[in-house]
Amino acid sequence: QNPNRPPVCRDVDECVRGDGEVGICGVERNCTNFFGGYNCSACNMGYTDSELLEDGSNCTGGEGEEQCYGECVDVDECADPAANNCSAAGICNNTAGAWKCSCLPGFSGDGFTCTPCAPGTFADFPDMSSCLTCPGNSSTSGNAATSTDAATSGNASTSAAGAASRAECGCVPGYAGTLLPRPNNLSQVEDALLGACSACPLGAFSAAAGFDECCSCPLGATTLQLASASPLDCVCDRAFFTSVNITVNLSSTGNLSTGGSGNASNPASNNASSHNASNSSNASWPSRVEAGE
């Protein structure tokens, strides 16, 4: 070395660290090097400075003037509704430096916009991007609706929206069965182990949605087709004739109450149009029968 030549000063880049090493500014801060020193940025988005300890133990810095920075800690945006943009029908889940939105059961979407499931469909788990169609020959009839517009899907005539379970899908008139909820979001909607809607057999009917069993026609009466959806579909068997005007009162629970007068009719004119709307005390109404029997 030439003793007459002045020493050459080279800058030390304090921001350079080896793989896996925490930078001099700590975690979740950006380091900017300049000749003779460096600067640490504010905490990255989604993080905030912790309070500095009185003894300065949270300070980081190199030789010379020490630079003190608090530890960057995660901000829980879900704790403050104003800090996230999740839907009112959504769920906020905090993550490191951010948050994630998902829709509640009964709604579908990206979590930022959640739309209630349309009539005849359901969403039974959070974070479903689309609603599932009810099993065959069933419809939704729950009270979680945000829309009362009627809709038809296949044989299902529905009037409720926002269904949050497969069990909220009830069999449509003419069909009966018990539908169970899906145990997880990988289960098939059409799963025989979870129940299905079967057509009412001959001699039986279901006159309203949501029946788990079909009602039997009066003794000596039957239906002319499967999946009958009205007591007026019951007509007399051969060797029987209508001895009364049959009227049927069907309660919301599916129970039948009887009453009527004793007007005889000609067997030749015996058809569904000869029956009025409630049931005679002289008519025998057996217990309900399972669909498909």
PDB file of C-alpha atoms in Angstrom:
ATOM      1  CA  GLN A   1       0.000   0.000   0.000  1.00  0.00           C
ATOM      2  CA  ASN A   2       1.079   3.528  -0.754  1.00  0.00           C
ATOM      3  CA  PRO A   3       1.343   5.386   2.576  1.00  0.00           C
ATOM      4  CA  ASN A   4       0.816   8.643   0.740  1.00  0.00           C
ATOM      5  CA  ARG A   5      -2.573   7.558  -0.659  1.00  0.00           C
ATOM      6  CA  PRO A   6      -5.590   8.389   1.537  1.00  0.00           C
ATOM      7  CA  PRO A   7      -7.724   5.419   2.653  1.00  0.00           C
ATOM      8  CA  VAL A   8     -10.769   4.553   0.549  1.00  0.00           C
ATOM      9  CA  CYS A   9     -14.032   4.429   2.503  1.00  0.00           C
ATOM     10  CA  ARG A  10     -16.620   1.947   1.345  1.00  0.00           C
ATOM     11  CA  ASP A  11     -20.230   1.957   2.461  1.00  0.00           C
ATOM     12  CA  VAL A  12     -21.512  -0.969   4.455  1.00  0.00           C
ATOM     13  CA  ASP A  13     -24.975  -2.079   3.322  1.00  0.00           C
ATOM     14  CA  GLU A  14     -26.680  -2.751   6.602  1.00  0.00           C
ATOM     15  CA  CYS A  15     -29.784  -3.968   4.800  1.00  0.00           C
ATOM     16  CA  VAL A  16     -28.052  -7.029   3.389  1.00  0.00           C
ATOM     17  CA  ARG A  17     -28.608 -10.190   5.385  1.00  0.00           C
ATOM     18  CA  GLY A  18     -27.976 -13.818   4.658  1.00  0.00           C
ATOM     19  CA  ASP A  19     -30.722 -16.265   3.808  1.00  0.00           C
ATOM     20  CA  GLY A  20     -32.983 -16.899   6.770  1.00  0.00           C
ATOM     21  CA  GLU A  21     -31.630 -13.992   8.784  1.00  0.00           C
ATOM     22  CA  VAL A  22     -33.943 -11.286  10.096  1.00  0.00           C
ATOM     23  CA  GLY A  23     -33.074  -7.902   8.629  1.00  0.00           C
ATOM     24  CA  ILE A  24     -31.677  -5.106  10.745  1.00  0.00           C
ATOM     25  CA  CYS A  25     -35.091  -3.389  10.661  1.00  0.00           C
ATOM     26  CA  GLY A  26     -36.830  -6.463  11.991  1.00  0.00           C
ATOM     27  CA  VAL A  27     -39.813  -8.308  10.549  1.00  0.00           C
ATOM     28  CA  GLU A  28     -42.411  -6.562   8.370  1.00  0.00           C
ATOM     29  CA  ARG A  29     -40.289  -3.414   7.765  1.00  0.00           C
ATOM     30  CA  ASN A  30     -38.429  -2.407   4.633  1.00  0.00           C
ATOM     31  CA  CYS A  31     -34.790  -1.357   4.908  1.00  0.00           C
ATOM     32  CA  THR A  32     -33.293   1.360   2.662  1.00  0.00           C
ATOM     33  CA  ASN A  33     -29.527   1.662   2.587  1.00  0.00           C
ATOM     34  CA  PHE A  34     -27.679   4.938   1.969  1.00  0.00           C
ATOM     35  CA  PHE A  35     -24.018   5.915   2.190  1.00  0.00           C
ATOM     36  CA  GLY A  36     -23.078   5.717   5.824  1.00  0.00           C
ATOM     37  CA  GLY A  37     -26.376   4.526   7.145  1.00  0.00           C
ATOM     38  CA  TYR A  38     -29.868   3.111   6.491  1.00  0.00           C
ATOM     39  CA  ASN A  39     -33.530   3.848   7.077  1.00  0.00           C
ATOM     40  CA  CYS A  40     -36.307   1.532   8.237  1.00  0.00           C
ATOM     41  CA  SER A  41     -39.792   2.054   6.879  1.00  0.00           C
ATOM     42  CA  ALA A  42     -42.988   2.074   8.829  1.00  0.00           C
ATOM     43  CA  CYS A  43     -44.606  -1.308   9.368  1.00  0.00           C
ATOM     44  CA  ASN A  44     -45.983  -2.988   6.266  1.00  0.00           C
ATOM     45  CA  MET A  45     -49.710  -2.821   5.564  1.00  0.00           C
ATOM     46  CA  GLY A  46     -51.672  -4.968   7.973  1.00  0.00           C
ATOM     47  CA  TYR A  47     -49.197  -4.419  10.826  1.00  0.00           C
ATOM     48  CA  THR A  48     -48.689  -1.689  13.388  1.00  0.00           C
ATOM     49  CA  ASP A  49     -45.864  -0.574  15.709  1.00  0.00           C
ATOM     50  CA  SER A  50     -45.917  -2.032  19.167  1.00  0.00           C
ATOM     51  CA  GLU A  51     -45.137   0.271  22.048  1.00  0.00           C
ATOM     52  CA  LEU A  52     -41.431   0.678  22.734  1.00  0.00           C
ATOM     53  CA  LEU A  53     -40.218  -0.566  26.062  1.00  0.00           C
ATOM     54  CA  GLU A  54     -38.709   2.004  28.393  1.00  0.00           C
ATOM     55  CA  ASP A  55     -35.385   0.214  28.369  1.00  0.00           C
ATOM     56  CA  GLY A  56     -35.265   0.389  24.592  1.00  0.00           C
ATOM     57  CA  SER A  57     -35.131  -3.365  24.202  1.00  0.00           C
ATOM     58  CA  ASN A  58     -37.156  -3.136  21.023  1.00  0.00           C
ATOM     59  CA  CYS A  59     -34.631  -0.824  19.429  1.00  0.00           C
ATOM     60  CA  THR A  60     -32.600  -1.989  16.445  1.00  0.00           C
ATOM     61  CA  GLY A  61     -29.761  -0.163  14.818  1.00  0.00           C
ATOM     62  CA  GLY A  62     -26.128  -0.216  13.807  1.00  0.00           C
ATOM     63  CA  GLU A  63     -23.081   1.584  15.085  1.00  0.00           C
ATOM     64  CA  GLY A  64     -23.375   5.259  15.761  1.00  0.00           C
ATOM     65  CA  GLU A  65     -26.760   6.816  16.267  1.00  0.00           C
ATOM     66  CA  GLU A  66     -29.145   4.106  17.331  1.00  0.00           C
ATOM     67  CA  GLN A  67     -32.501   3.889  15.547  1.00  0.00           C
ATOM     68  CA  CYS A  68     -35.380   2.674  17.681  1.00  0.00           C
ATOM     69  CA  TYR A  69     -38.322   0.831  16.164  1.00  0.00           C
ATOM     70  CA  GLY A  70     -41.093  -1.071  17.854  1.00  0.00           C
ATOM     71  CA  GLU A  71     -41.953  -4.593  16.838  1.00  0.00           C
ATOM     72  CA  CYS A  72     -44.475  -4.836  14.014  1.00  0.00           C
ATOM     73  CA  VAL A  73     -47.540  -6.700  15.238  1.00  0.00           C
ATOM     74  CA  ASP A  74     -50.505  -7.902  13.201  1.00  0.00           C
ATOM     75  CA  VAL A  75     -53.643  -5.743  13.062  1.00  0.00           C
ATOM     76  CA  ASP A  76     -56.872  -7.669  13.656  1.00  0.00           C
ATOM     77  CA  GLU A  77     -59.060  -6.064  11.017  1.00  0.00           C
ATOM     78  CA  CYS A  78     -61.961  -8.338  11.990  1.00  0.00           C
ATOM     79  CA  ALA A  79     -62.188  -6.706  15.420  1.00  0.00           C
ATOM     80  CA  ASP A  80     -63.288  -3.455  13.792  1.00  0.00           C
ATOM     81  CA  PRO A  81     -66.020  -3.695  11.123  1.00  0.00           C
ATOM     82  CA  ALA A  82     -64.797  -0.402   9.676  1.00  0.00           C
ATOM     83  CA  ALA A  83     -61.361  -1.946   9.040  1.00  0.00           C
ATOM     84  CA  ASN A  84     -62.635  -4.703   6.720  1.00  0.00           C
ATOM     85  CA  ASN A  85     -65.024  -4.791   3.780  1.00  0.00           C
ATOM     86  CA  CYS A  86     -66.732  -8.120   4.428  1.00  0.00           C
ATOM     87  CA  SER A  87     -70.418  -8.395   3.566  1.00  0.00           C
ATOM     88  CA  ALA A  88     -73.006  -7.982   6.305  1.00  0.00           C
ATOM     89  CA  ALA A  89     -73.881 -11.625   5.511  1.00  0.00           C
ATOM     90  CA  GLY A  90     -70.222 -12.620   5.650  1.00  0.00           C
ATOM     91  CA  ILE A  91     -67.666 -13.930   8.137  1.00  0.00           C
ATOM     92  CA  CYS A  92     -64.349 -12.141   8.705  1.00  0.00           C
ATOM     93  CA  ASN A  93     -61.300 -14.302   9.443  1.00  0.00           C
ATOM     94  CA  ASN A  94     -58.108 -12.507  10.466  1.00  0.00           C
ATOM     95  CA  THR A  95     -54.842 -13.615   8.843  1.00  0.00           C
ATOM     96  CA  ALA A  96     -51.243 -12.421   9.201  1.00  0.00           C
ATOM     97  CA  GLY A  97     -51.194  -8.920   7.736  1.00  0.00           C
ATOM     98  CA  ALA A  98     -54.628  -9.216   6.151  1.00  0.00           C
ATOM     99  CA  TRP A  99     -58.090 -10.772   6.498  1.00  0.00           C
ATOM    100  CA  LYS A 100     -60.348 -13.153   4.581  1.00  0.00           C
ATOM    101  CA  CYS A 101     -64.089 -12.835   3.997  1.00  0.00           C
ATOM    102  CA  SER A 102     -66.472 -15.749   3.456  1.00  0.00           C
ATOM    103  CA  CYS A 103     -70.261 -15.936   3.199  1.00  0.00           C
ATOM    104  CA  LEU A 104     -72.507 -17.326   5.924  1.00  0.00           C
ATOM    105  CA  PRO A 105     -74.530 -20.513   5.292  1.00  0.00           C
ATOM    106  CA  GLY A 106     -77.613 -19.645   3.262  1.00  0.00           C
ATOM    107  CA  PHE A 107     -75.602 -17.249   1.095  1.00  0.00           C
ATOM    108  CA  SER A 108     -73.116 -17.604  -1.741  1.00  0.00           C
ATOM    109  CA  GLY A 109     -70.403 -15.303  -3.055  1.00  0.00           C
ATOM    110  CA  ASP A 110     -66.840 -14.181  -2.426  1.00  0.00           C
ATOM    111  CA  GLY A 111     -67.425 -12.905   1.106  1.00  0.00           C
ATOM    112  CA  PHE A 112     -67.354  -9.275   0.025  1.00  0.00           C
ATOM    113  CA  THR A 113     -70.673  -9.694  -1.786  1.00  0.00           C
ATOM    114  CA  CYS A 114     -73.023 -12.391  -0.439  1.00  0.00           C
ATOM    115  CA  THR A 115     -76.301 -13.265  -2.164  1.00  0.00           C
ATOM    116  CA  PRO A 116     -79.057 -15.314  -0.484  1.00  0.00           C
ATOM    117  CA  CYS A 117     -79.647 -18.691  -2.052  1.00  0.00           C
ATOM    118  CA  ALA A 118     -82.579 -18.607  -4.462  1.00  0.00           C
ATOM    119  CA  PRO A 119     -85.737 -20.616  -3.741  1.00  0.00           C
ATOM    120  CA  GLY A 120     -85.118 -24.293  -4.396  1.00  0.00           C
ATOM    121  CA  THR A 121     -81.408 -24.056  -3.485  1.00  0.00           C
ATOM    122  CA  PHE A 122     -79.311 -24.022  -0.308  1.00  0.00           C
ATOM    123  CA  ALA A 123     -75.791 -23.346   0.981  1.00  0.00           C
ATOM    124  CA  ASP A 124     -75.077 -25.411   4.084  1.00  0.00           C
ATOM    125  CA  PHE A 125     -71.476 -24.417   4.813  1.00  0.00           C
ATOM    126  CA  PRO A 126     -69.585 -21.110   4.942  1.00  0.00           C
ATOM    127  CA  ASP A 127     -67.528 -19.875   1.997  1.00  0.00           C
ATOM    128  CA  MET A 128     -69.647 -21.487  -0.735  1.00  0.00           C
ATOM    129  CA  SER A 129     -69.231 -19.730  -4.061  1.00  0.00           C
ATOM    130  CA  SER A 130     -72.558 -21.057  -5.351  1.00  0.00           C
ATOM    131  CA  CYS A 131     -75.731 -22.560  -3.902  1.00  0.00           C
ATOM    132  CA  LEU A 132     -76.720 -26.199  -4.411  1.00  0.00           C
ATOM    133  CA  THR A 133     -80.010 -27.331  -5.905  1.00  0.00           C
ATOM    134  CA  CYS A 134     -82.344 -29.202  -3.555  1.00  0.00           C
ATOM    135  CA  PRO A 135     -82.637 -32.979  -4.078  1.00  0.00           C
ATOM    136  CA  GLY A 136     -85.056 -34.173  -6.734  1.00  0.00           C
ATOM    137  CA  ASN A 137     -88.737 -33.475  -6.079  1.00  0.00           C
ATOM    138  CA  SER A 138     -88.025 -31.186  -3.121  1.00  0.00           C
ATOM    139  CA  SER A 139     -88.009 -27.468  -2.411  1.00  0.00           C
ATOM    140  CA  THR A 140     -86.998 -25.016   0.287  1.00  0.00           C
ATOM    141  CA  SER A 141     -89.584 -23.771   2.759  1.00  0.00           C
ATOM    142  CA  GLY A 142     -87.574 -22.239   5.624  1.00  0.00           C
ATOM    143  CA  ASN A 143     -88.052 -18.783   7.172  1.00  0.00           C
ATOM    144  CA  ALA A 144     -84.558 -17.435   6.494  1.00  0.00           C
ATOM    145  CA  ALA A 145     -85.773 -15.852   3.277  1.00  0.00           C
ATOM    146  CA  THR A 146     -84.762 -12.394   2.182  1.00  0.00           C
ATOM    147  CA  SER A 147     -86.837 -12.799  -0.948  1.00  0.00           C
ATOM    148  CA  THR A 148     -90.382 -14.103  -1.293  1.00  0.00           C
ATOM    149  CA  ASP A 149     -90.366 -14.462  -5.062  1.00  0.00           C
ATOM    150  CA  ALA A 150     -91.707 -17.851  -6.127  1.00  0.00           C
ATOM    151  CA  ALA A 151     -89.577 -20.070  -8.343  1.00  0.00           C
ATOM    152  CA  THR A 152     -89.953 -23.433 -10.021  1.00  0.00           C
ATOM    153  CA  SER A 153     -87.149 -25.970 -10.370  1.00  0.00           C
ATOM    154  CA  GLY A 154     -88.164 -29.264 -11.963  1.00  0.00           C
ATOM    155  CA  ASN A 155     -91.085 -30.547  -9.898  1.00  0.00           C
ATOM    156  CA  ALA A 156     -90.259 -28.132  -7.080  1.00  0.00           C
ATOM    157  CA  SER A 157     -92.418 -25.063  -6.628  1.00  0.00           C
ATOM    158  CA  THR A 158     -90.643 -22.999  -3.981  1.00  0.00           C
ATOM    159  CA  SER A 159     -91.192 -19.694  -2.199  1.00  0.00           C
ATOM    160  CA  ALA A 160     -88.298 -19.296   0.265  1.00  0.00           C
ATOM    161  CA  ALA A 161     -84.733 -18.079  -0.134  1.00  0.00           C
ATOM    162  CA  GLY A 162     -81.653 -18.249   2.057  1.00  0.00           C
ATOM    163  CA  ALA A 163     -81.875 -21.956   2.979  1.00  0.00           C
ATOM    164  CA  ALA A 164     -78.829 -23.036   4.998  1.00  0.00           C
ATOM    165  CA  SER A 165     -79.275 -26.815   5.055  1.00  0.00           C
ATOM    166  CA  ARG A 166     -80.299 -29.743   2.882  1.00  0.00           C
ATOM    167  CA  ALA A 167     -82.821 -30.516   5.625  1.00  0.00           C
ATOM    168  CA  GLU A 168     -84.658 -27.272   4.753  1.00  0.00           C
ATOM    169  CA  CYS A 169     -85.575 -28.819   1.395  1.00  0.00           C
ATOM    170  CA  GLY A 170     -89.046 -30.348   1.778  1.00  0.00           C
ATOM    171  CA  CYS A 171     -90.683 -32.805  -0.607  1.00  0.00           C
ATOM    172  CA  VAL A 172     -93.093 -31.165  -3.040  1.00  0.00           C
ATOM    173  CA  PRO A 173     -96.794 -32.166  -3.156  1.00  0.00           C
ATOM    174  CA  GLY A 174     -97.186 -35.681  -4.492  1.00  0.00           C
ATOM    175  CA  TYR A 175     -93.930 -36.815  -2.885  1.00  0.00           C
ATOM    176  CA  ALA A 176     -92.847 -37.632   0.670  1.00  0.00           C
ATOM    177  CA  GLY A 177     -89.667 -38.405   2.578  1.00  0.00           C
ATOM    178  CA  THR A 178     -87.235 -37.108   5.197  1.00  0.00           C
ATOM    179  CA  LEU A 179     -84.179 -35.200   3.993  1.00  0.00           C
ATOM    180  CA  LEU A 180     -81.158 -35.114   6.299  1.00  0.00           C
ATOM    181  CA  PRO A 181     -78.393 -32.455   6.337  1.00  0.00           C
ATOM    182  CA  ARG A 182     -75.063 -33.135   4.654  1.00  0.00           C
ATOM    183  CA  PRO A 183     -72.341 -34.094   7.183  1.00  0.00           C
ATOM    184  CA  ASN A 184     -69.662 -32.159   5.277  1.00  0.00           C
ATOM    185  CA  ASN A 185     -69.242 -30.071   2.149  1.00  0.00           C
ATOM    186  CA  LEU A 186     -67.886 -33.045   0.194  1.00  0.00           C
ATOM    187  CA  SER A 187     -71.107 -35.047   0.535  1.00  0.00           C
ATOM    188  CA  GLN A 188     -73.319 -35.483  -2.507  1.00  0.00           C
ATOM    189  CA  VAL A 189     -76.714 -33.774  -2.519  1.00  0.00           C
ATOM    190  CA  GLU A 190     -78.361 -36.836  -4.065  1.00  0.00           C
ATOM    191  CA  ASP A 191     -77.345 -39.399  -1.437  1.00  0.00           C
ATOM    192  CA  ALA A 192     -79.825 -42.172  -0.588  1.00  0.00           C
ATOM    193  CA  LEU A 193     -78.320 -42.475   2.889  1.00  0.00           C
ATOM    194  CA  LEU A 194     -79.362 -38.876   3.541  1.00  0.00           C
ATOM    195  CA  GLY A 195     -82.963 -39.461   2.473  1.00  0.00           C
ATOM    196  CA  ALA A 196     -84.890 -38.770  -0.707  1.00  0.00           C
ATOM    197  CA  CYS A 197     -88.382 -37.777  -1.876  1.00  0.00           C
ATOM    198  CA  SER A 198     -90.398 -40.669  -3.278  1.00  0.00           C
ATOM    199  CA  ALA A 199     -93.654 -40.522  -5.230  1.00  0.00           C
ATOM    200  CA  CYS A 200     -96.794 -41.329  -3.271  1.00  0.00           C
ATOM    201  CA  PRO A 201     -98.017 -44.831  -4.224  1.00  0.00           C
ATOM    202  CA  LEU A 202    -101.446 -45.659  -5.609  1.00  0.00           C
ATOM    203  CA  GLY A 203    -104.105 -45.026  -2.987  1.00  0.00           C
ATOM    204  CA  ALA A 204    -102.178 -42.224  -1.294  1.00  0.00           C
ATOM    205  CA  PHE A 205    -101.379 -38.539  -1.753  1.00  0.00           C
ATOM    206  CA  SER A 206     -99.561 -35.583  -0.196  1.00  0.00           C
ATOM    207  CA  ALA A 207    -101.353 -32.286  -0.632  1.00  0.00           C
ATOM    208  CA  ALA A 208     -98.681 -29.892   0.645  1.00  0.00           C
ATOM    209  CA  ALA A 209     -94.917 -29.484   0.626  1.00  0.00           C
ATOM    210  CA  GLY A 210     -92.762 -30.966   3.352  1.00  0.00           C
ATOM    211  CA  PHE A 211     -94.604 -34.256   4.013  1.00  0.00           C
ATOM    212  CA  ASP A 212     -92.459 -37.071   5.377  1.00  0.00           C
ATOM    213  CA  GLU A 213     -95.273 -39.584   4.727  1.00  0.00           C
ATOM    214  CA  CYS A 214     -98.156 -39.785   2.283  1.00  0.00           C
ATOM    215  CA  CYS A 215    -101.815 -39.767   3.409  1.00  0.00           C
ATOM    216  CA  SER A 216    -104.040 -42.720   2.496  1.00  0.00           C
ATOM    217  CA  CYS A 217    -107.256 -42.376   0.532  1.00  0.00           C
ATOM    218  CA  PRO A 218    -110.501 -43.363   2.348  1.00  0.00           C
ATOM    219  CA  LEU A 219    -111.348 -47.049   2.632  1.00  0.00           C
ATOM    220  CA  GLY A 220    -112.531 -48.298  -0.746  1.00  0.00           C
ATOM    221  CA  ALA A 221    -110.834 -45.462  -2.660  1.00  0.00           C
ATOM    222  CA  THR A 222    -107.582 -45.229  -4.591  1.00  0.00           C
ATOM    223  CA  THR A 223    -105.751 -42.935  -6.984  1.00  0.00           C
ATOM    224  CA  LEU A 224    -105.300 -43.468 -10.695  1.00  0.00           C
ATOM    225  CA  GLN A 225    -101.650 -42.435 -10.819  1.00  0.00           C
ATOM    226  CA  LEU A 226     -98.534 -42.192  -8.694  1.00  0.00           C
ATOM    227  CA  ALA A 227     -97.493 -38.908  -7.044  1.00  0.00           C
ATOM    228  CA  SER A 228    -101.047 -37.706  -6.380  1.00  0.00           C
ATOM    229  CA  ALA A 229    -101.009 -34.242  -4.854  1.00  0.00           C
ATOM    230  CA  SER A 230    -104.632 -33.820  -3.748  1.00  0.00           C
ATOM    231  CA  PRO A 231    -107.291 -35.755  -1.804  1.00  0.00           C
ATOM    232  CA  LEU A 232    -109.522 -35.063  -4.791  1.00  0.00           C
ATOM    233  CA  ASP A 233    -107.362 -37.517  -6.737  1.00  0.00           C
ATOM    234  CA  CYS A 234    -108.915 -40.308  -4.630  1.00  0.00           C
ATOM    235  CA  VAL A 235    -111.641 -42.155  -6.561  1.00  0.00           C
ATOM    236  CA  CYS A 236    -113.689 -45.198  -5.606  1.00  0.00           C
ATOM    237  CA  ASP A 237    -112.413 -48.684  -6.316  1.00  0.00           C
ATOM    238  CA  ARG A 238    -114.541 -51.105  -8.316  1.00  0.00           C
ATOM    239  CA  ALA A 239    -117.532 -52.348  -6.313  1.00  0.00           C
ATOM    240  CA  PHE A 240    -117.528 -49.084  -4.300  1.00  0.00           C
ATOM    241  CA  PHE A 241    -119.448 -45.877  -4.893  1.00  0.00           C
ATOM    242  CA  THR A 242    -119.439 -42.484  -3.228  1.00  0.00           C
ATOM    243  CA  SER A 243    -121.972 -42.477  -0.423  1.00  0.00           C
ATOM    244  CA  VAL A 244    -121.200 -38.948   0.799  1.00  0.00           C
ATOM    245  CA  ASN A 245    -119.800 -35.676  -0.397  1.00  0.00           C
ATOM    246  CA  ILE A 246    -116.222 -35.999   0.840  1.00  0.00           C
ATOM    247  CA  THR A 247    -114.572 -32.904   2.196  1.00  0.00           C
ATOM    248  CA  VAL A 248    -111.063 -32.739   3.542  1.00  0.00           C
ATOM    249  CA  ASN A 249    -109.507 -30.229   5.912  1.00  0.00           C
ATOM    250  CA  LEU A 250    -105.758 -30.500   5.729  1.00  0.00           C
ATOM    251  CA  SER A 251    -103.958 -28.779   8.599  1.00  0.00           C
ATOM    252  CA  SER A 252    -100.492 -27.277   8.350  1.00  0.00           C
ATOM    253  CA  THR A 253     -99.164 -30.394  10.104  1.00  0.00           C
ATOM    254  CA  GLY A 254    -100.694 -32.664   7.472  1.00  0.00           C
ATOM    255  CA  ASN A 255    -103.441 -34.081   9.738  1.00  0.00           C
ATOM    256  CA  LEU A 256    -106.901 -34.684   8.330  1.00  0.00           C
ATOM    257  CA  SER A 257    -110.167 -33.641   9.982  1.00  0.00           C
ATOM    258  CA  THR A 258    -113.461 -35.006   8.733  1.00  0.00           C
ATOM    259  CA  GLY A 259    -116.998 -33.842   8.190  1.00  0.00           C
ATOM    260  CA  GLY A 260    -119.709 -33.916   5.514  1.00  0.00           C
ATOM    261  CA  SER A 261    -123.248 -34.868   4.514  1.00  0.00           C
ATOM    262  CA  GLY A 262    -124.748 -38.042   3.154  1.00  0.00           C
ATOM    263  CA  ASN A 263    -125.592 -37.365  -0.485  1.00  0.00           C
ATOM    264  CA  ALA A 264    -125.443 -40.543  -2.578  1.00  0.00           C
ATOM    265  CA  SER A 265    -124.019 -40.496  -6.095  1.00  0.00           C
ATOM    266  CA  ASN A 266    -124.041 -42.761  -9.123  1.00  0.00           C
ATOM    267  CA  PRO A 267    -120.971 -44.998  -9.422  1.00  0.00           C
ATOM    268  CA  ALA A 268    -120.831 -44.271 -13.131  1.00  0.00           C
ATOM    269  CA  SER A 269    -120.229 -40.606 -12.409  1.00  0.00           C
ATOM    270  CA  ASN A 270    -117.678 -41.320  -9.692  1.00  0.00           C
ATOM    271  CA  ASN A 271    -114.565 -39.244 -10.394  1.00  0.00           C
ATOM    272  CA  ALA A 272    -112.380 -36.623  -8.709  1.00  0.00           C
ATOM    273  CA  SER A 273    -114.743 -33.797  -9.677  1.00  0.00           C
ATOM    274  CA  SER A 274    -117.534 -35.335  -7.540  1.00  0.00           C
ATOM    275  CA  HIS A 275    -115.493 -34.756  -4.357  1.00  0.00           C
ATOM    276  CA  ASN A 276    -115.771 -31.499  -2.453  1.00  0.00           C
ATOM    277  CA  ALA A 277    -113.111 -30.054  -0.176  1.00  0.00           C
ATOM    278  CA  SER A 278    -113.182 -31.871   3.323  1.00  0.00           C
ATOM    279  CA  ASN A 279    -113.923 -35.368   4.603  1.00  0.00           C
ATOM    280  CA  SER A 280    -117.001 -37.292   5.737  1.00  0.00           C
ATOM    281  CA  SER A 281    -117.279 -38.734   9.231  1.00  0.00           C
ATOM    282  CA  ASN A 282    -118.561 -41.913   7.533  1.00  0.00           C
ATOM    283  CA  ALA A 283    -115.373 -42.285   5.510  1.00  0.00           C
ATOM    284  CA  SER A 284    -112.524 -44.293   6.976  1.00  0.00           C
ATOM    285  CA  TRP A 285    -109.102 -42.629   6.696  1.00  0.00           C
ATOM    286  CA  PRO A 286    -106.288 -45.068   7.431  1.00  0.00           C
ATOM    287  CA  SER A 287    -102.974 -43.829   8.823  1.00  0.00           C
ATOM    288  CA  ARG A 288    -100.330 -42.362   6.566  1.00  0.00           C
ATOM    289  CA  VAL A 289     -98.291 -44.663   4.356  1.00  0.00           C
ATOM    290  CA  GLU A 290     -94.642 -44.388   3.400  1.00  0.00           C
ATOM    291  CA  ALA A 291     -94.019 -43.065  -0.106  1.00  0.00           C
ATOM    292  CA  GLY A 292     -93.128 -45.807  -2.535  1.00  0.00           C
ATOM    293  CA  GLU A 293     -95.014 -48.586  -0.694  1.00  0.00           C
TER     294      GLU A 293
END
